[in-house]
Structure formats: C-alpha cells, structure tokens
Short mmCIF file of C-alpha atoms and ligand atoms in Angstrom, two decimals:
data_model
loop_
_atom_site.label_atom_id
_atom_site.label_comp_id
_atom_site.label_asym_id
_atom_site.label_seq_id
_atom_site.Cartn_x
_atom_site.Cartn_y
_atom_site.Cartn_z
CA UNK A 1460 3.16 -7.50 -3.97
CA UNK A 1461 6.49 -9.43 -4.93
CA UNK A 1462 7.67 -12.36 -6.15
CA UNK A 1463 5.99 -11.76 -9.97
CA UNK A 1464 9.61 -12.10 -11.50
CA UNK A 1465 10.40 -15.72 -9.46
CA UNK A 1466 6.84 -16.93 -10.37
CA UNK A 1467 7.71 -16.05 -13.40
CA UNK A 1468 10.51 -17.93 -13.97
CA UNK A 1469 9.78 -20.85 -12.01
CA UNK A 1470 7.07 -21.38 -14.42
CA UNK A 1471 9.89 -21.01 -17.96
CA UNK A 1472 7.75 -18.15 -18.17
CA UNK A 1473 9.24 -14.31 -19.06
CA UNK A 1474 8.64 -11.36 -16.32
CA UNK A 1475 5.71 -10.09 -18.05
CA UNK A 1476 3.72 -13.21 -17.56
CA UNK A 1477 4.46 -12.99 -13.84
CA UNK A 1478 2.95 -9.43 -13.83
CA UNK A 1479 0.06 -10.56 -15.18
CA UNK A 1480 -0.59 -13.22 -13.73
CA UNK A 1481 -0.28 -11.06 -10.42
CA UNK A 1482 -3.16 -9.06 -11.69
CA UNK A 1483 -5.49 -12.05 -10.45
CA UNK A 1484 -4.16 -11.87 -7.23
CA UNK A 1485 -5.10 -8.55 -7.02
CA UNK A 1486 -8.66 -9.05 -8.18
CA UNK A 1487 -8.91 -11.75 -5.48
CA UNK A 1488 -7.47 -9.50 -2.60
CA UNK A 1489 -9.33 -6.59 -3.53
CA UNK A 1490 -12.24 -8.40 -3.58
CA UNK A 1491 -12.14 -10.24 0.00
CA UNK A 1492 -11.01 -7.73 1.67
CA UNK A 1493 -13.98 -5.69 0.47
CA UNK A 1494 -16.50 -8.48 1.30
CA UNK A 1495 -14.63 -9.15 4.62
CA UNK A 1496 -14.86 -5.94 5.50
CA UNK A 1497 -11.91 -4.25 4.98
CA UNK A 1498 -12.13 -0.09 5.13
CA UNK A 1499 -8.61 0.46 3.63
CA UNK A 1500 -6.15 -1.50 1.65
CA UNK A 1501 -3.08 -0.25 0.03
CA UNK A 1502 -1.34 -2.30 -2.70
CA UNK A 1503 2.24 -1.60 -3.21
CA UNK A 1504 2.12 -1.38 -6.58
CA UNK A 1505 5.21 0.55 -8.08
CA UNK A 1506 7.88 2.17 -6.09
CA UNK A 1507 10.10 5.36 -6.94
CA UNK A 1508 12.72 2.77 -7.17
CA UNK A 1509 10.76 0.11 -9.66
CA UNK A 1510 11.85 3.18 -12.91
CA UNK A 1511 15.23 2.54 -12.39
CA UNK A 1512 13.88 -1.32 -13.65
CA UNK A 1513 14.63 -2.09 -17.76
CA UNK A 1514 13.07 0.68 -19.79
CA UNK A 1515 10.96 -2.53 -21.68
CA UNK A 1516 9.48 -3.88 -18.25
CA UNK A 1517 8.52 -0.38 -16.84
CA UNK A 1518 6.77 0.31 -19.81
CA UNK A 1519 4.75 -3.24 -20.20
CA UNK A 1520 4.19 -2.32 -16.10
CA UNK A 1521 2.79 0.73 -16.93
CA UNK A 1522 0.19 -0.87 -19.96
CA UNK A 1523 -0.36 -3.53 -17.49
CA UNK A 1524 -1.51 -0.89 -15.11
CA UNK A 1525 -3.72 1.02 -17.37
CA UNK A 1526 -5.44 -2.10 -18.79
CA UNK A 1527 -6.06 -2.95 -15.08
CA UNK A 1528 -7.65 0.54 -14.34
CA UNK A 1529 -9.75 0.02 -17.34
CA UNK A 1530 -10.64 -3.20 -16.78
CA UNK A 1531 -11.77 -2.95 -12.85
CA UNK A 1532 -13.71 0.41 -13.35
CA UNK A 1533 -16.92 -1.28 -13.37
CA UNK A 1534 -16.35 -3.56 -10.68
CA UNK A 1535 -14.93 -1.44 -8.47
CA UNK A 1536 -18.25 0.98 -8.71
CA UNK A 1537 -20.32 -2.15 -8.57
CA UNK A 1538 -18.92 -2.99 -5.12
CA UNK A 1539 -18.69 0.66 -3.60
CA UNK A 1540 -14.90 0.60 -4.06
CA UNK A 1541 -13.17 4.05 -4.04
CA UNK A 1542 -9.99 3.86 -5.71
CA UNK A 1543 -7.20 6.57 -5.11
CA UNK A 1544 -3.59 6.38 -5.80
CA UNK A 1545 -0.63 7.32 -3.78
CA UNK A 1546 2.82 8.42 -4.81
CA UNK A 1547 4.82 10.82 -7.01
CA UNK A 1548 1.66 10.35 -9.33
CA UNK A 1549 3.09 12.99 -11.64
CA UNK A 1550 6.02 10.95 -12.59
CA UNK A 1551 3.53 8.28 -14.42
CA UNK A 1552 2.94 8.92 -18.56
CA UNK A 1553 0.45 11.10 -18.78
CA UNK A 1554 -1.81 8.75 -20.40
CA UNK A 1555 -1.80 6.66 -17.10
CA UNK A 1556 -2.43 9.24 -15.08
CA UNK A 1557 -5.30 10.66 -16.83
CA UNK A 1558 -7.00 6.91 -16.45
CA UNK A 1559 -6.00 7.20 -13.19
CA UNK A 1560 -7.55 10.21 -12.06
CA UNK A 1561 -10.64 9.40 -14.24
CA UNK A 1562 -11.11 6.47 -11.80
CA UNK A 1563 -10.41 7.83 -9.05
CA UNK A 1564 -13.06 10.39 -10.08
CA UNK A 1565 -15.73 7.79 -10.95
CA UNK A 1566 -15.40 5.69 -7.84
CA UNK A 1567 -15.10 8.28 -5.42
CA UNK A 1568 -18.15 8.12 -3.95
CA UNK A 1569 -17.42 4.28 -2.71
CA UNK A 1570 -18.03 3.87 0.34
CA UNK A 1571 -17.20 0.19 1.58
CA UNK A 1572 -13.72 0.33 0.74
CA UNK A 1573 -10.53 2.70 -0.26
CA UNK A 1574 -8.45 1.16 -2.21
CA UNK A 1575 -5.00 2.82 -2.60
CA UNK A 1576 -2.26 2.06 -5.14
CA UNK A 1577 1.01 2.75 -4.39
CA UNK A 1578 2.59 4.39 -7.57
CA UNK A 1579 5.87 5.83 -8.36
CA UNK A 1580 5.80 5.64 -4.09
CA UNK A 1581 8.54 6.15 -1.83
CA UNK A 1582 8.13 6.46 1.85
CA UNK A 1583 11.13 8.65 2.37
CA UNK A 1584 10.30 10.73 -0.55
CA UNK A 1585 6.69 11.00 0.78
CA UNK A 1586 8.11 12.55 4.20
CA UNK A 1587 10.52 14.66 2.30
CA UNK A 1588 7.20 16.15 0.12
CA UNK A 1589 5.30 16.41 3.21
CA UNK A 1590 8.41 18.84 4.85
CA UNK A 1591 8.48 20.33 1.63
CA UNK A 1592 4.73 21.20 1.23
CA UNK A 1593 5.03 22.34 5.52
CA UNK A 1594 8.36 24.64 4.90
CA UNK A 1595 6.24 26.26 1.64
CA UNK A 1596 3.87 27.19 4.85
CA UNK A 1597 6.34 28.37 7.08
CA UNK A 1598 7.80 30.57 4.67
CA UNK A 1599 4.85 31.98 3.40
CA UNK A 1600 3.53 32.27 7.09
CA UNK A 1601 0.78 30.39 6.77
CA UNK A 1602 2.40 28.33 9.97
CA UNK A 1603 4.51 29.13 13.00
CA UNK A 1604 7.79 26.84 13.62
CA UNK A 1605 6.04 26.22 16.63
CA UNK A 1606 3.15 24.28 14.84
CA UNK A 1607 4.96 21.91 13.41
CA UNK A 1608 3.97 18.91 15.12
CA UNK A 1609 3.21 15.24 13.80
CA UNK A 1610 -0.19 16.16 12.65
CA UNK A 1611 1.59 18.45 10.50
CA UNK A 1612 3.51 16.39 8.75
CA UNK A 1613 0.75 13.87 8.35
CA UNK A 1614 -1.72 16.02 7.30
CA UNK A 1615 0.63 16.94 4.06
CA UNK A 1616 1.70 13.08 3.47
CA UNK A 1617 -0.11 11.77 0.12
CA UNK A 1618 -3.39 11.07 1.44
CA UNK A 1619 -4.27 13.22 4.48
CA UNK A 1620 -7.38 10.57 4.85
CA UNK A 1621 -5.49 7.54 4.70
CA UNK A 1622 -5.71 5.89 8.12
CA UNK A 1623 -1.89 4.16 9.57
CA UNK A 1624 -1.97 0.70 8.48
CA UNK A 1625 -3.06 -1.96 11.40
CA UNK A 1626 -1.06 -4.85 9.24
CA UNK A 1627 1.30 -5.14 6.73
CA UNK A 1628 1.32 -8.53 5.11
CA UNK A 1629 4.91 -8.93 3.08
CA UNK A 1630 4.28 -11.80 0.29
CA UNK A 1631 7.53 -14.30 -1.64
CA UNK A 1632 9.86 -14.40 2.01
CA UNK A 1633 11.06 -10.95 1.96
CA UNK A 1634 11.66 -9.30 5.40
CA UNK A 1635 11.93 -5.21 4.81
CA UNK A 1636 9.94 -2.48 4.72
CA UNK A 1637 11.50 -1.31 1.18
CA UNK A 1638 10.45 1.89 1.79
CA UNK A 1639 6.89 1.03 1.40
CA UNK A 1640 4.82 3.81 4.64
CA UNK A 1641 7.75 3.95 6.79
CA UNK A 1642 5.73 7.24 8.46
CA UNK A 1643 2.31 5.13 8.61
CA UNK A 1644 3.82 2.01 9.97
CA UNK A 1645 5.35 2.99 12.85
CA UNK A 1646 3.13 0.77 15.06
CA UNK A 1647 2.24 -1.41 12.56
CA UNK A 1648 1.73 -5.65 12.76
CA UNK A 1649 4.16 -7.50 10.15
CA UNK A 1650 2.90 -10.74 8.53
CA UNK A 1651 5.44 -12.28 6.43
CA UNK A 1652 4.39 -14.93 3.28
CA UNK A 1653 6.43 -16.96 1.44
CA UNK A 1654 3.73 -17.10 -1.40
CA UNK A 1655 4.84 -15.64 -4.56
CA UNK A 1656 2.39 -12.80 -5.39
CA UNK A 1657 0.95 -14.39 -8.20
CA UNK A 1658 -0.59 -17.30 -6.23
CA UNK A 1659 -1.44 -15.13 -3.12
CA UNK A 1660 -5.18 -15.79 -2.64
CA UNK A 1661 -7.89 -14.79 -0.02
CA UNK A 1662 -7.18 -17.69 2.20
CA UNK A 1663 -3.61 -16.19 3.04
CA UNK A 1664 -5.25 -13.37 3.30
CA UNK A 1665 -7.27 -15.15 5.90
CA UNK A 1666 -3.88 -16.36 7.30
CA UNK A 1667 -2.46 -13.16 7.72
CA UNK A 1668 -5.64 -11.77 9.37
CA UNK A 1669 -5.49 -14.56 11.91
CA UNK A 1670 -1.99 -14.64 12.98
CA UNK A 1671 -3.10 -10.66 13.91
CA UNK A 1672 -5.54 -11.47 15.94
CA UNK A 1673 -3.24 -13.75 17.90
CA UNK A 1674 -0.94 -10.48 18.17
CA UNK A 1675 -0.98 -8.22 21.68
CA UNK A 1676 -1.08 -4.87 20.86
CA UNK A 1677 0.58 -2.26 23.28
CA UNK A 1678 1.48 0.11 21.72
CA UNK A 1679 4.72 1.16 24.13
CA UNK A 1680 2.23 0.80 26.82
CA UNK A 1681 2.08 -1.59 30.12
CA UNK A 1682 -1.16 -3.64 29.88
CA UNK A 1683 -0.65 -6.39 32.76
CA UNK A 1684 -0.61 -5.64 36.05
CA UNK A 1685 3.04 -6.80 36.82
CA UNK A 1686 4.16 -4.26 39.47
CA UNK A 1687 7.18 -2.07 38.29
CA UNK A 1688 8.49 -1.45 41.57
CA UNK A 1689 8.46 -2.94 44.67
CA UNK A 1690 4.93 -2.34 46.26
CA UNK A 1691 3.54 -0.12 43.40
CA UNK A 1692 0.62 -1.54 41.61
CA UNK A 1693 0.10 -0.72 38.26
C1 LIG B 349 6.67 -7.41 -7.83
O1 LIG B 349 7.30 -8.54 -8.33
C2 LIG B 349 6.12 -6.51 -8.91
C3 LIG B 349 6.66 -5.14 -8.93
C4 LIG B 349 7.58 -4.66 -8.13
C5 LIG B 349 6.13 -4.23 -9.93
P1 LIG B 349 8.84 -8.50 -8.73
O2 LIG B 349 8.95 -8.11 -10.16
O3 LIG B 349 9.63 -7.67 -7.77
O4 LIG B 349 9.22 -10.04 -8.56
P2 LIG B 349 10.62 -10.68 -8.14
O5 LIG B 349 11.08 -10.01 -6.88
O6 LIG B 349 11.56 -10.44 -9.30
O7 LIG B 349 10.31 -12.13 -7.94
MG1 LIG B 350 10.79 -8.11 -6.13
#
C-alpha cells in the first residue's frame, strides 16, 4: 500500500492525512475482495524498515493502526473475515499487539476470507526466523540435516497456513518487491498501479484481477507443443 505520503502532499495535506485517508482504501479492498471471492489477502501494512521512519509518524502509524483494529472488529466478524497478522509482531507497543491478538482471536473462526497484515514484516528477516526456528530443531534433534527441505522452511515462515500469493498488485508506480514475501512470491504474477494508495478502489482491483487472467502461467514448464528437438514431440 504506497503512495500515502505523495497523496498526501499533492493534496497541501501533512503525511498523516495520507495515512488516513488510506484507511478507506483498505475498507474498500478488504471488502471486494471478500465479496469477490477472495480466500487470502495480505496488506503490506508496515515493514521492519517503516521504524527507522520519524519517531512522530511511526507512532501516529501505530494509533492509526489500533483505531483501525478497533474500528473493523465488527465488520470483519459480520462478513466471516479472519484477521491474522504477519511479521516481527513482538516489535509492535504492547498495547497494539494486545488489540491485535484480541482480533485475531475474535475473528478466527471466519471463514470466507484471511486477511493478513503485514506488520513490523520483512521477507528476509522472515526466512532468517524460519532457519532460526529449523536450526533450534536440528540442535535439539528434533530434525535430521537431511530433512531440511523447502517444506521445512515454509512450514516455520510466519504463517504456516498462508497459501504463496497468485498476484501481487504494487500501487503509486513503484517496481520492487521491497522485501515484501520474497519466499512466497517466487512464482508469483506482478500487477503494477500508478494509483496512489489512498484512491486505490475495487475497480483497480478489478483491473489488476483482469490483466491476470490475460497472464499464461507455466510455471518453468513447456505447455505448447513446439517440438524441442528435431522429430521429438512434446
Ligand atoms: C505507504 O505510503 C504507507 C506505509 C508505508 C506505512 P508511504 O508513506 O510510503 O507513501 P509515499 O511513498 O511517501 O508516497
Ligand atoms: Mg512509500
């Protein structure tokens, strides 16, 4: 979700305003992609890298983000809406967290959508808990050096339920990854929008869903029949 800042100021407006203002967006997204029948969506909310931000804007971020949980509770229970968050969740004030986890605790039983923020999240610091959490194993013996495969690693990433994303949608022109899944979205489709966040609504949503569908999927694979060789058919 970027672009709050330029919206911002575009508008005369300070950063906060932009934030806020982004918090519509949100509601909008959340709510299509629920209706449209999305089973996961992860908003990248707050990266490990967002603290090293002004000490005044991380903290109105971090209201912001507990008036939102407060706020969407009921909605998000009203329309089956599980809410979880990803990240180094521990690094959040404590106060945040604990409205976090009550959330997470009230909506869990959702069960048309997961909604995952992205908080305090890194995706390089999210592989490096994951080999963390698996060398704890090894040493304790709990796991053989032989049994660390992928499903290994994923299985100790944030959210061992979380499915690899299908699309990535990128909003206000930027083109990188900013360490936002960089396991997950190894075969993952890239939309890019030059919408600022704050007027992202459902039909670029709708956009991004359709330049997808125009997208051929193959995964490293071969899927026409174009001989490789000379008289081999695929
Ligand atoms: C995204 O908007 C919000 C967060 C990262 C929390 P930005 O604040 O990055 O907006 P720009 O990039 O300054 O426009
Ligand atoms: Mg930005």
């Amino acid at each position: 979700m970027d672009g709050n800042g330029r919206w911002a100021r575009k508008g005369g407006l300070i950063r906060l305003k932009g934030h806020e203002s982004g918090t519509q967006s949100v509601r909008d997204i959340v709510e299509a992609a629920a209706e449209w029948g999305v089973g996961h969506l992860t908003l990248y909310a707050f990266s490990v890298e967002n603290w090293s931000r002004p000490k005044a804007e991380v903290a109105a971020l971090m209201t912001l983000l507990k008036k939102f949980l407060k706020k969407e509770r009921e909605t998000l229970l009203k329309n089956g809406i599980a809410l979880r968050g990803i990240g180094r969740l521990e690094d959040l004030p404590s106060s945040v967290l604990d409205t976090l986890r009550e959330v997470e605790k009230a909506t869990a039983h959702g069960k048309k959508m997961t909604l995952r923020l992205a908080l305090s999240y890194g995706g390089r610091q999210e592989i490096t808990d994951a080999v963390k959490a698996l060398c704890q194993d090894v040493t304790a013996g709990k796991v053989q050096a032989e049994e660390v495969t992928e499903d290994a690693i994923a299985c100790r990433l944030y959210d061992s339920e979380m499915p690899d994303p299908d699309l990535i949608i990128r909003s206000a022109g930027e083109k990188r990854l900013s360490n936002f899944l960089l396991w997950e979205a190894s075969y993952a489709e890239f939309v890019y929008s030059d919408v600022l966040w704050p007027e992202f609504r459902r039909e670029h949503l709708l956009q991004a869903f359709q330049e997808f569908h125009g997208r051929v999927r193959r995964f490293g694979k071969v899927l026409d029949d174009t001989p490789s060789l000379q008289g081999e058919t695929n």
